[in-house]
Coordinates of C-alpha atoms in Angstrom, one line a residue:
M1 CA 10.2 7.7 -3.1
F2 CA 6.7 7.1 -4.3
K3 CA 6.5 3.6 -2.9
N4 CA 7.7 4.9 0.7
T5 CA 5.0 7.4 0.4
I6 CA 2.3 4.8 -0.1
S7 CA 3.8 2.4 2.6
N8 CA 3.6 5.1 5.1
L9 CA 0.5 6.8 4.1
G10 CA -1.3 5.5 7.1
R11 CA 1.5 6.5 9.7
I12 CA 1.7 9.9 8.1
R13 CA -1.8 10.6 8.1
Q14 CA -1.7 9.6 12.0
V15 CA 1.0 12.1 12.6
V16 CA -0.9 14.6 10.5
E17 CA -3.7 14.2 13.0
V18 CA -1.5 14.6 15.8
L19 CA 0.0 17.9 14.4
V20 CA -3.3 19.2 14.1
R21 CA -4.8 18.3 17.7
Y22 CA -1.8 20.2 19.0
G23 CA -2.5 23.5 16.9
F24 CA 0.1 23.0 14.3
E25 CA -2.2 23.4 11.5
D26 CA 0.4 25.7 9.8
V27 CA 3.2 22.8 9.4
V28 CA 0.3 20.7 7.5
T29 CA -1.4 23.6 5.4
S30 CA 2.1 25.1 4.4
T31 CA 3.6 22.0 3.4
A32 CA 2.7 18.8 0.9
L33 CA 1.2 17.4 4.0
R34 CA -2.0 19.3 3.3
R35 CA -2.6 16.6 0.1
L36 CA -3.5 14.0 2.3
V37 CA -6.3 15.9 4.3
S38 CA -9.6 17.2 2.6
S39 CA -10.3 20.8 2.3
K40 CA -13.6 20.5 4.4
R41 CA -11.4 19.1 7.2
R42 CA -8.7 22.5 6.6
L43 CA -11.7 24.6 7.0
T44 CA -12.0 23.4 10.8
W45 CA -8.4 23.5 11.6
Q46 CA -8.5 27.4 10.8
H47 CA -11.6 28.4 12.9
A48 CA -11.5 25.7 15.8
E49 CA -10.3 26.7 19.2
R50 CA -9.0 24.1 21.4
P51 CA -7.7 24.2 25.0
V52 CA -4.1 23.0 24.0
F53 CA -3.6 26.5 22.7
E54 CA -3.3 27.9 26.0
T55 CA 0.2 26.1 26.3
T56 CA 3.1 27.4 24.5
R57 CA 4.1 25.9 20.9
W58 CA 7.3 24.6 22.7
E59 CA 5.2 22.5 25.0
R60 CA 3.0 21.4 22.3
I61 CA 6.0 20.2 20.3
R62 CA 6.8 17.8 23.4
M63 CA 3.3 16.7 23.5
I64 CA 3.5 15.4 20.0
I65 CA 6.7 13.9 20.5
E66 CA 5.3 12.1 23.6
E67 CA 2.3 10.9 21.4
L68 CA 4.3 9.7 18.2
G69 CA 6.5 7.0 20.5
P70 CA 10.0 5.9 21.3
T71 CA 11.6 6.6 18.2
F72 CA 10.5 10.3 18.3
I73 CA 11.4 10.5 21.6
K74 CA 15.0 9.2 21.0
L75 CA 15.3 12.0 18.2
A76 CA 14.1 14.5 20.5
Q77 CA 16.4 13.6 23.3
A78 CA 19.2 13.7 20.7
L79 CA 18.6 17.0 19.5
S80 CA 18.2 18.4 23.3
N81 CA 21.8 18.1 23.2
R82 CA 22.1 20.5 20.0
A83 CA 22.0 23.8 20.7
D84 CA 23.4 25.2 17.7
L85 CA 20.4 23.7 15.7
L86 CA 17.3 24.6 18.3
P87 CA 16.3 27.2 20.3
Q88 CA 16.7 27.0 23.9
P89 CA 13.1 26.9 24.9
L90 CA 12.6 23.7 22.8
I91 CA 15.7 22.2 24.5
D92 CA 14.2 22.7 27.7
E93 CA 11.0 20.8 26.8
F94 CA 13.0 18.2 24.8
E95 CA 15.2 17.4 28.3
K96 CA 11.6 16.6 29.9
L97 CA 11.1 13.8 28.1
Q98 CA 11.1 10.2 29.3
S99 CA 10.8 7.1 27.2
N100 CA 8.9 4.9 30.0
V101 CA 8.3 1.7 28.1
P102 CA 6.9 -1.6 29.9
P103 CA 9.1 -4.8 30.0
F104 CA 8.2 -7.3 27.3
P105 CA 7.4 -11.1 28.6
V106 CA 10.3 -13.0 30.1
A107 CA 9.5 -16.1 28.1
L108 CA 10.2 -13.7 24.8
A109 CA 13.7 -12.8 26.2
R110 CA 14.7 -16.4 27.0
Q111 CA 13.6 -17.3 23.2
I112 CA 15.8 -14.4 21.7
I113 CA 18.8 -15.4 24.1
E114 CA 18.8 -18.9 22.7
Q115 CA 18.0 -18.0 19.4
E116 CA 21.1 -15.8 19.3
L117 CA 23.3 -17.8 21.3
G118 CA 21.9 -21.2 19.7
Q119 CA 22.0 -23.0 23.0
P120 CA 19.4 -23.6 25.9
L121 CA 19.5 -20.9 28.7
E122 CA 20.5 -23.9 30.9
N123 CA 23.7 -24.3 28.8
L124 CA 24.5 -20.7 29.5
F125 CA 23.4 -19.6 32.9
S126 CA 22.9 -21.1 36.2
D127 CA 20.4 -18.7 37.3
F128 CA 18.3 -16.1 35.4
E129 CA 16.1 -13.8 36.9
E130 CA 12.8 -13.6 35.3
V131 CA 12.0 -9.7 37.0
P132 CA 14.0 -7.4 34.7
L133 CA 16.4 -4.7 36.6
G134 CA 15.2 -2.2 33.9
S135 CA 13.5 -1.4 30.4
A136 CA 13.8 0.8 27.6
S137 CA 12.5 1.5 24.4
I138 CA 15.4 -0.7 22.7
G139 CA 15.8 -3.5 25.2
Q140 CA 15.8 -4.7 28.7
V141 CA 18.1 -6.0 31.4
H142 CA 18.3 -9.1 33.3
K143 CA 20.6 -10.3 36.5
A144 CA 22.1 -13.7 35.7
K145 CA 25.1 -16.0 36.9
L146 CA 27.2 -17.7 34.2
L147 CA 28.1 -21.1 35.0
T148 CA 31.5 -20.5 35.7
G149 CA 30.2 -18.4 39.0
E150 CA 30.3 -14.8 37.3
E151 CA 27.3 -12.7 38.4
V152 CA 26.6 -10.9 35.1
V153 CA 23.6 -8.6 33.7
V154 CA 22.0 -9.4 30.2
K155 CA 20.6 -6.8 27.9
V156 CA 18.3 -8.2 25.4
Q157 CA 16.9 -6.5 22.6
R158 CA 13.2 -6.3 22.0
P159 CA 11.8 -8.7 19.4
D160 CA 10.4 -6.2 17.1
V161 CA 12.2 -3.2 17.7
Q162 CA 14.4 -3.1 14.7
E163 CA 11.3 -3.3 12.5
K164 CA 9.7 -0.5 14.1
V165 CA 12.4 1.6 14.1
C166 CA 13.0 1.0 10.6
T167 CA 9.5 1.8 9.8
D168 CA 9.9 5.2 11.9
L169 CA 13.0 6.1 10.5
S170 CA 11.7 5.6 7.0
L171 CA 8.8 7.7 8.0
L172 CA 11.2 10.4 9.5
H173 CA 12.7 10.9 5.9
E174 CA 9.4 11.1 4.2
L175 CA 8.0 13.8 6.7
V176 CA 11.4 15.7 6.4
R177 CA 11.0 15.5 2.5
L178 CA 7.5 16.9 2.8
T179 CA 8.3 19.5 5.1
S180 CA 11.7 20.6 4.3
G181 CA 10.9 24.1 3.0
F182 CA 8.7 25.0 5.8
L183 CA 11.6 23.7 8.4
R184 CA 14.2 25.5 6.6
K185 CA 12.0 28.6 6.9
Q186 CA 11.8 28.0 10.5
G187 CA 15.9 28.2 10.6
L188 CA 16.7 24.4 10.6
A189 CA 18.8 24.7 7.6
N190 CA 19.7 20.9 7.1
P191 CA 17.1 18.7 8.6
E192 CA 18.0 15.7 6.2
D193 CA 21.5 15.4 7.6
I194 CA 19.9 15.4 11.0
V195 CA 17.9 12.3 10.3
D196 CA 20.8 10.9 8.6
A197 CA 22.9 11.5 11.9
F198 CA 20.0 10.2 14.2
E199 CA 19.7 7.2 11.8
R200 CA 23.6 6.4 12.2
S201 CA 23.3 6.8 16.1
M202 CA 19.9 4.3 16.3
T203 CA 21.9 1.8 14.1
R204 CA 25.0 1.9 16.3
E205 CA 22.7 1.6 19.7
M206 CA 20.9 -1.2 18.2
D207 CA 24.0 -3.1 17.6
Y208 CA 25.2 -4.1 20.8
T209 CA 28.5 -5.0 19.6
S210 CA 29.3 -1.7 19.5
E211 CA 28.9 -1.2 23.2
A212 CA 31.1 -4.0 23.9
R213 CA 33.7 -2.5 21.8
N214 CA 33.4 0.9 24.1
L215 CA 33.7 -1.2 27.1
E216 CA 36.9 -2.9 26.3
Q217 CA 38.5 0.3 24.9
F218 CA 37.6 2.3 28.2
R219 CA 38.9 -1.0 29.8
K220 CA 42.3 -0.5 28.2
L221 CA 42.4 3.1 28.8
Y222 CA 42.2 2.9 32.4
E223 CA 43.5 -0.5 33.2
Q224 CA 46.3 1.5 35.8
Y225 CA 43.4 3.5 37.3
E226 CA 42.7 1.8 40.8
S227 CA 39.9 4.8 41.8
F228 CA 38.0 3.8 38.2
Y229 CA 36.8 0.6 37.0
I230 CA 34.8 -0.4 34.0
P231 CA 32.6 -3.6 34.0
K232 CA 34.0 -6.6 31.5
P233 CA 31.8 -7.3 28.5
F234 CA 31.5 -11.3 27.7
R235 CA 32.2 -11.4 24.1
E236 CA 31.8 -15.1 23.8
V237 CA 28.2 -15.0 24.8
S238 CA 27.2 -12.0 23.6
T239 CA 25.8 -10.8 20.0
T240 CA 24.2 -7.7 18.2
K241 CA 20.8 -8.4 20.1
V242 CA 22.5 -10.0 23.3
L243 CA 25.0 -8.4 25.6
V244 CA 26.5 -9.9 28.5
I245 CA 28.3 -7.6 30.9
E246 CA 29.9 -8.1 34.3
F247 CA 27.8 -7.4 37.1
V248 CA 29.1 -4.5 39.7
A249 CA 27.4 -4.2 43.0
G250 CA 27.5 -0.3 44.6
C251 CA 25.1 2.5 45.2
K252 CA 24.1 5.4 43.3
I253 CA 26.9 8.2 43.5
T254 CA 24.3 10.5 44.8
D255 CA 23.3 8.1 47.7
K256 CA 25.0 10.2 50.4
A257 CA 23.7 8.3 53.2
Q258 CA 25.3 4.7 52.2
L259 CA 28.4 6.8 51.4
L260 CA 28.8 7.9 55.1
A261 CA 27.5 4.4 56.4
W262 CA 30.8 3.0 54.2
D263 CA 32.9 5.8 55.6
L264 CA 33.3 7.2 52.5
S265 CA 33.9 10.9 52.3
P266 CA 30.9 12.3 49.7
E267 CA 33.5 15.4 49.1
K268 CA 36.2 13.1 48.2
V269 CA 33.7 11.0 46.1
A270 CA 32.5 14.3 44.2
E271 CA 36.3 15.3 43.5
T272 CA 37.3 11.9 42.2
G273 CA 34.3 11.7 39.9
M274 CA 34.9 14.9 38.3
D275 CA 38.6 14.4 37.8
I276 CA 37.8 11.1 36.1
Y277 CA 35.7 12.8 34.0
L278 CA 37.8 15.4 33.3
T279 CA 40.7 12.9 32.5
Q280 CA 38.3 11.5 29.7
I281 CA 37.7 14.8 27.7
F282 CA 40.8 16.6 28.0
E283 CA 43.6 13.5 28.1
F284 CA 41.9 11.0 26.0
G285 CA 39.4 12.6 24.0
R286 CA 36.8 9.9 24.8
F287 CA 34.4 10.3 27.4
H288 CA 31.3 8.4 28.6
A289 CA 28.5 10.7 27.4
D290 CA 25.5 10.1 29.9
P291 CA 26.9 10.0 33.4
H292 CA 23.4 10.4 35.3
P293 CA 23.2 9.3 38.8
G294 CA 21.7 5.9 37.7
N295 CA 24.8 5.3 35.5
V296 CA 27.8 6.1 38.0
L297 CA 28.2 3.8 41.0
V298 CA 30.4 3.9 43.9
R299 CA 31.6 0.4 45.3
P300 CA 32.1 0.1 49.3
D301 CA 35.6 0.9 49.0
G302 CA 35.4 4.1 47.1
T303 CA 36.0 3.2 43.8
I304 CA 33.4 4.9 41.4
V305 CA 32.2 2.7 38.4
L306 CA 30.5 3.7 35.1
I307 CA 27.7 1.7 33.6
D308 CA 26.0 1.9 30.2
F309 CA 28.4 2.8 27.5
G310 CA 26.0 2.8 24.6
M311 CA 26.7 6.6 24.1
V312 CA 30.5 7.6 23.7
G313 CA 31.4 11.0 22.9
K314 CA 35.0 11.6 20.8
L315 CA 37.0 14.7 20.3
T316 CA 40.3 15.1 17.8
K317 CA 43.4 16.5 19.2
Q318 CA 42.6 19.9 17.5
Q319 CA 38.9 20.2 18.9
K320 CA 40.5 19.1 22.4
Y321 CA 42.6 22.3 22.2
A322 CA 40.0 24.3 20.7
F323 CA 37.2 23.5 23.3
A324 CA 40.1 24.0 26.4
G325 CA 40.9 27.1 24.6
V326 CA 37.5 28.5 24.9
F327 CA 37.4 28.1 28.8
I328 CA 41.1 29.3 28.6
G329 CA 39.8 32.8 26.8
M330 CA 37.0 33.1 29.2
A331 CA 39.2 32.6 32.4
R332 CA 41.6 35.3 30.9
Q333 CA 38.9 37.5 30.2
D334 CA 40.0 37.4 26.4
A335 CA 37.0 37.6 24.1
R336 CA 39.1 37.6 20.7
G337 CA 41.1 34.6 22.1
M338 CA 37.7 32.9 23.0
A339 CA 36.3 33.7 19.6
L340 CA 39.4 32.3 18.1
S341 CA 39.0 29.0 19.6
F342 CA 35.2 28.8 18.6
R343 CA 36.3 29.5 14.8
R344 CA 38.9 26.4 15.3
L345 CA 36.2 24.4 17.1
A346 CA 33.7 24.9 14.5
L347 CA 33.2 22.4 11.6
T348 CA 32.3 25.9 9.6
S349 CA 33.4 29.2 10.6
D350 CA 31.4 31.2 8.5
I351 CA 30.6 34.2 11.1
P352 CA 29.6 37.4 9.0
D353 CA 30.4 39.6 11.7
M354 CA 33.3 39.0 13.9
R355 CA 33.2 42.3 15.9
A356 CA 29.6 41.5 16.8
F357 CA 30.7 37.9 17.9
E358 CA 33.6 39.2 20.2
S359 CA 31.1 41.8 21.6
D360 CA 28.7 39.0 22.5
L361 CA 31.6 36.9 24.0
S362 CA 32.9 40.0 25.7
D363 CA 29.6 40.6 27.3
L364 CA 29.5 36.6 28.5
I365 CA 33.0 36.9 30.0
E366 CA 31.5 40.2 32.0
D367 CA 28.5 38.5 33.1
F368 CA 30.7 35.8 34.9
S369 CA 33.7 37.6 35.5
T370 CA 31.7 39.4 38.3
L371 CA 30.4 36.6 40.4
D372 CA 32.0 35.0 43.2
V373 CA 33.2 31.5 42.7
Q374 CA 30.2 30.1 44.6
D375 CA 27.7 31.7 42.8
M376 CA 28.9 30.4 39.2
S377 CA 27.1 27.8 37.6
M378 CA 28.1 25.5 34.6
S379 CA 24.4 25.4 34.2
D380 CA 24.0 29.3 33.5
L381 CA 27.3 28.9 31.2
A382 CA 26.3 26.1 29.2
D383 CA 23.2 28.0 28.3
A384 CA 24.7 31.2 27.7
L385 CA 27.6 29.3 25.2
Q386 CA 24.6 27.6 23.5
E387 CA 22.8 30.7 23.1
V388 CA 26.0 32.2 21.2
I389 CA 26.4 29.1 19.2
Y390 CA 22.7 29.0 18.1
K391 CA 22.6 32.7 17.4
Y392 CA 25.5 32.6 15.1
K393 CA 24.8 29.3 13.7
L394 CA 28.0 27.6 14.5
Q395 CA 28.2 24.1 13.5
V396 CA 30.5 22.9 16.2
P397 CA 31.0 19.1 17.0
G398 CA 28.2 17.0 18.5
A399 CA 30.6 15.9 21.3
V400 CA 30.8 19.4 22.5
F401 CA 26.9 19.7 23.5
L402 CA 27.5 16.0 25.1
I403 CA 30.4 17.3 27.2
L404 CA 28.5 20.9 28.0
R405 CA 25.5 18.4 29.2
A406 CA 27.4 16.1 31.3
L407 CA 29.1 18.7 33.1
V408 CA 26.0 19.9 34.1
I409 CA 24.8 16.9 35.4
L410 CA 28.3 16.2 37.1
E411 CA 27.7 19.7 39.0
G412 CA 24.1 18.8 40.1
I413 CA 25.9 15.6 41.6
G414 CA 28.7 17.1 43.2
K415 CA 26.7 19.7 44.9
V416 CA 24.7 16.8 46.5
L417 CA 27.8 15.7 47.9
H418 CA 30.1 18.6 48.2
P419 CA 28.7 22.1 49.7
R420 CA 31.4 23.8 48.3
F421 CA 31.6 22.3 45.1
N422 CA 32.6 24.3 42.0
T423 CA 33.4 22.7 38.7
F424 CA 35.8 25.6 37.2
E425 CA 38.0 24.9 40.1
F426 CA 38.4 21.3 38.5
V427 CA 38.6 22.8 34.8
R428 CA 41.3 25.3 35.5
P429 CA 44.3 23.1 36.1
Y430 CA 43.1 20.8 32.9
G431 CA 43.1 23.9 31.1
A432 CA 46.5 24.9 32.0
R433 CA 47.7 21.4 31.4
I434 CA 46.1 21.4 27.7
I435 CA 48.2 24.8 27.2
A436 CA 51.5 22.8 28.0
E437 CA 50.5 19.9 26.1
Q438 CA 49.7 21.7 22.9
Y439 CA 53.0 23.8 23.3
S440 CA 55.2 20.9 24.2
P441 CA 57.8 20.3 21.9
E442 CA 56.5 16.7 20.9
N443 CA 53.3 18.5 19.8
I444 CA 55.1 20.9 18.0
L445 CA 57.3 18.6 16.4
S446 CA 54.3 16.5 15.8
E447 CA 52.6 19.3 13.8
A448 CA 55.7 20.5 11.9
E449 CA 55.7 16.9 10.5
Y450 CA 52.0 17.0 9.4
T451 CA 52.7 20.4 7.9
G452 CA 55.8 19.4 6.2
T453 CA 54.3 16.3 4.7
Q454 CA 51.1 18.3 3.5
L455 CA 53.6 20.9 1.8
L456 CA 55.5 18.0 0.6
A457 CA 52.6 16.4 -1.0
L458 CA 51.5 19.9 -2.4
L459 CA 55.0 20.2 -4.2
Q460 CA 55.1 16.8 -5.5
T461 CA 51.3 17.1 -7.3
F462 CA 51.9 20.9 -8.3
P463 CA 54.0 20.6 -11.4
A464 CA 51.6 17.9 -12.9
D465 CA 48.5 19.8 -12.1
I466 CA 50.0 22.8 -13.8
R467 CA 51.2 20.8 -16.8
Q468 CA 47.7 19.5 -17.1
I469 CA 46.1 23.1 -16.9
M470 CA 48.6 24.6 -19.7
R471 CA 47.9 21.7 -21.8
K472 CA 44.2 22.1 -21.8
V473 CA 44.7 26.1 -22.5
S474 CA 46.7 25.2 -25.5
R475 CA 44.0 23.0 -26.9
G476 CA 41.2 25.2 -26.1
D477 CA 39.7 22.8 -23.7
L478 CA 39.8 24.9 -20.3
R479 CA 36.3 25.1 -19.0
V480 CA 35.4 27.7 -16.2
K481 CA 31.9 26.2 -14.3
V482 CA 30.1 29.4 -12.9
E483 CA 27.3 28.9 -10.5
L484 CA 24.7 31.4 -9.8
S485 CA 22.5 31.7 -6.8
G486 CA 19.3 33.3 -6.0
Y487 CA 18.0 33.8 -9.6
L488 CA 15.8 30.9 -9.9
L489 CA 12.5 32.5 -8.5
L490 CA 13.5 35.4 -11.0
L491 CA 13.6 32.9 -13.7
R492 CA 10.3 31.5 -12.7
K493 CA 8.6 34.5 -12.6
A494 CA 9.8 35.7 -16.0
D495 CA 8.8 32.4 -17.3
Q496 CA 5.3 32.8 -16.1
L497 CA 5.3 36.3 -17.3
V498 CA 6.3 35.5 -20.8
S499 CA 3.8 32.5 -20.9
R500 CA 1.0 34.7 -19.7
T501 CA 2.1 37.3 -22.6
I502 CA 1.8 34.9 -25.2
I503 CA -1.8 33.5 -24.3
A504 CA -2.9 37.0 -24.0
L505 CA -1.3 38.1 -27.5
L506 CA -3.1 34.9 -28.9
A507 CA -6.5 36.0 -27.4
V508 CA -6.2 39.5 -28.7
A509 CA -5.1 37.9 -32.1
F510 CA -8.2 35.8 -32.4
L511 CA -10.4 38.4 -31.1
L512 CA -9.2 40.7 -34.2
F513 CA -9.4 37.6 -36.3
S514 CA -13.2 37.2 -35.2
G515 CA -13.8 40.8 -35.9
L516 CA -12.0 40.6 -39.7
S517 CA -14.0 37.4 -40.3
L518 CA -17.4 39.5 -40.4
L519 CA -15.9 41.5 -43.6
G520 CA -15.5 38.2 -45.5
R521 CA -17.5 36.6 -48.2
Y522 CA -18.2 33.1 -47.7
P523 CA -20.0 30.0 -49.9
T524 CA -23.4 29.3 -49.2
T525 CA -22.3 25.8 -47.3
M526 CA -21.0 28.1 -44.5
P527 CA -23.1 27.7 -41.4
Y528 CA -24.5 30.9 -39.7
Y529 CA -25.9 31.3 -36.2
R530 CA -27.6 34.4 -34.8
G531 CA -26.4 36.0 -37.9
L532 CA -22.7 35.1 -37.8
P533 CA -20.6 33.1 -39.6
G534 CA -19.6 29.7 -37.9
I535 CA -15.7 30.6 -38.6
T536 CA -16.7 33.9 -36.3
W537 CA -17.9 31.7 -33.4
W538 CA -15.1 29.5 -33.5
G539 CA -12.8 32.7 -33.0
L540 CA -14.8 33.9 -30.2
G541 CA -14.7 30.5 -28.8
I542 CA -10.8 30.1 -28.6
T543 CA -10.6 33.6 -27.4
A544 CA -13.0 33.3 -24.6
F545 CA -11.1 29.8 -23.5
L546 CA -7.6 31.9 -23.4
L547 CA -9.2 34.3 -21.3
L548 CA -10.5 31.9 -19.0
V549 CA -7.0 30.5 -19.0
L550 CA -5.5 33.6 -18.2
L551 CA -8.0 34.3 -15.4
I552 CA -7.4 30.6 -13.7
L553 CA -3.6 31.4 -13.7
G554 CA -4.3 34.7 -12.2
T555 CA -6.4 33.4 -9.4
R556 CA -3.7 30.6 -8.9
R557 CA -1.1 33.3 -8.5
E558 CA -3.3 35.3 -5.9
R559 CA -3.8 32.0 -4.1
K560 CA 0.3 31.1 -3.7
A561 CA 0.9 34.5 -2.4

């Protein structure tokens, strides 16, 4: 841990300077980061006034993230989908973040491809365009043509991205360790877990074989669908740093003029796109998690194509039923049913006041039930649901927020193409279908089999567990472990009080000893100073030292307070 701190010291100082520049002195002065900056500098923080204070605190957090670079931007973009962790104003700022990264030289791209595939570029591609189609923080994309004639896109990872990401992840762990107490006071209960989850996500994103697997799985799921197409990955010429995918020609789904030029109905395209996405969620439980217009293409024959499968969301069967139950409860104006669905959906369902929770959901239902279908907005509903989740600190699966975000994006696309587009009209039949599936004889039988298996396993182990407990009781080996919480601060204060009392008693004892020493008769060898024997001066000196220690401890306690 100490070694990591030393290796990241320069970068940590840079982060501290950025925090101070944007008016976050409290983050530094209230955490272990203050040890990295001199006390002289701290005084200027407390009195300096900067124009940046004219902006809101949430805007300043976004400015800090932008200045710290791509890894921090990606973390903030990931957190923008987690309304259970962050307040809505901060999420709104994080959604403005764009990781605009210039492309790296094509010569480096060629070199990486040849190193990864172990062949000259001419042995792999008959054509390779030098100008990239796009560039991001992890890599960039070039159009090419295989020797067999297929047009492809080649994703090439940046040459130094793994080292930079590893350095920044190490830095993130160190920053969280130094500021964990402060972050918890701000309401962020598990900052270490957030960084761990982000590290796993970044590790998967830097491994292009993961995206290739996602493409293959979706192609298998939708191989019978004529209106939906997923590009083919070429695994034989792909590695962890290079991914070759079939090139698909088409226009953005929001290019209404091009759709009309191809004699396609924009309204029909919008409806098909929403049906495809809801099928992913409610039938397969696996969905493309980033359906912005650049990732959704339309072919001239009306086929919808999804590209960029680096981010994929997953729901288990039970999570799928619970998520559908939230919408069904809202449609039925059933706040209790909606609350129970939320509890089934949450990873931990510790809601201290269920009545207040149901009351808030009832208010939400009432707000939306008075609106006409044309006035209802998925964006407003997503914000309202996320506010409830944040207020009650519900730990729901991250996929839920990806779905809400995706539905908002799709609603925006739909309204560009379809003047009467309404997301709720599409969700309603899927909710009815989910209910039918949940209570179908096959699903009930499956649940009964699972419950029976669990019960049988319990019955098999129960006698052995009871025998083991009784054996320990008879031998007197049964131990009960009790953990108390909330008493550490009291014990620390009691320990401080006892220590100071002992020092005070010692000071009084040496003071009394010094007074009594004046009554003694000493040999002629005893030194005297100002008429007092040396032993008396020793007692007074020790008394003064102990009083000085008490004074320092008291001053230190006031400073901490």
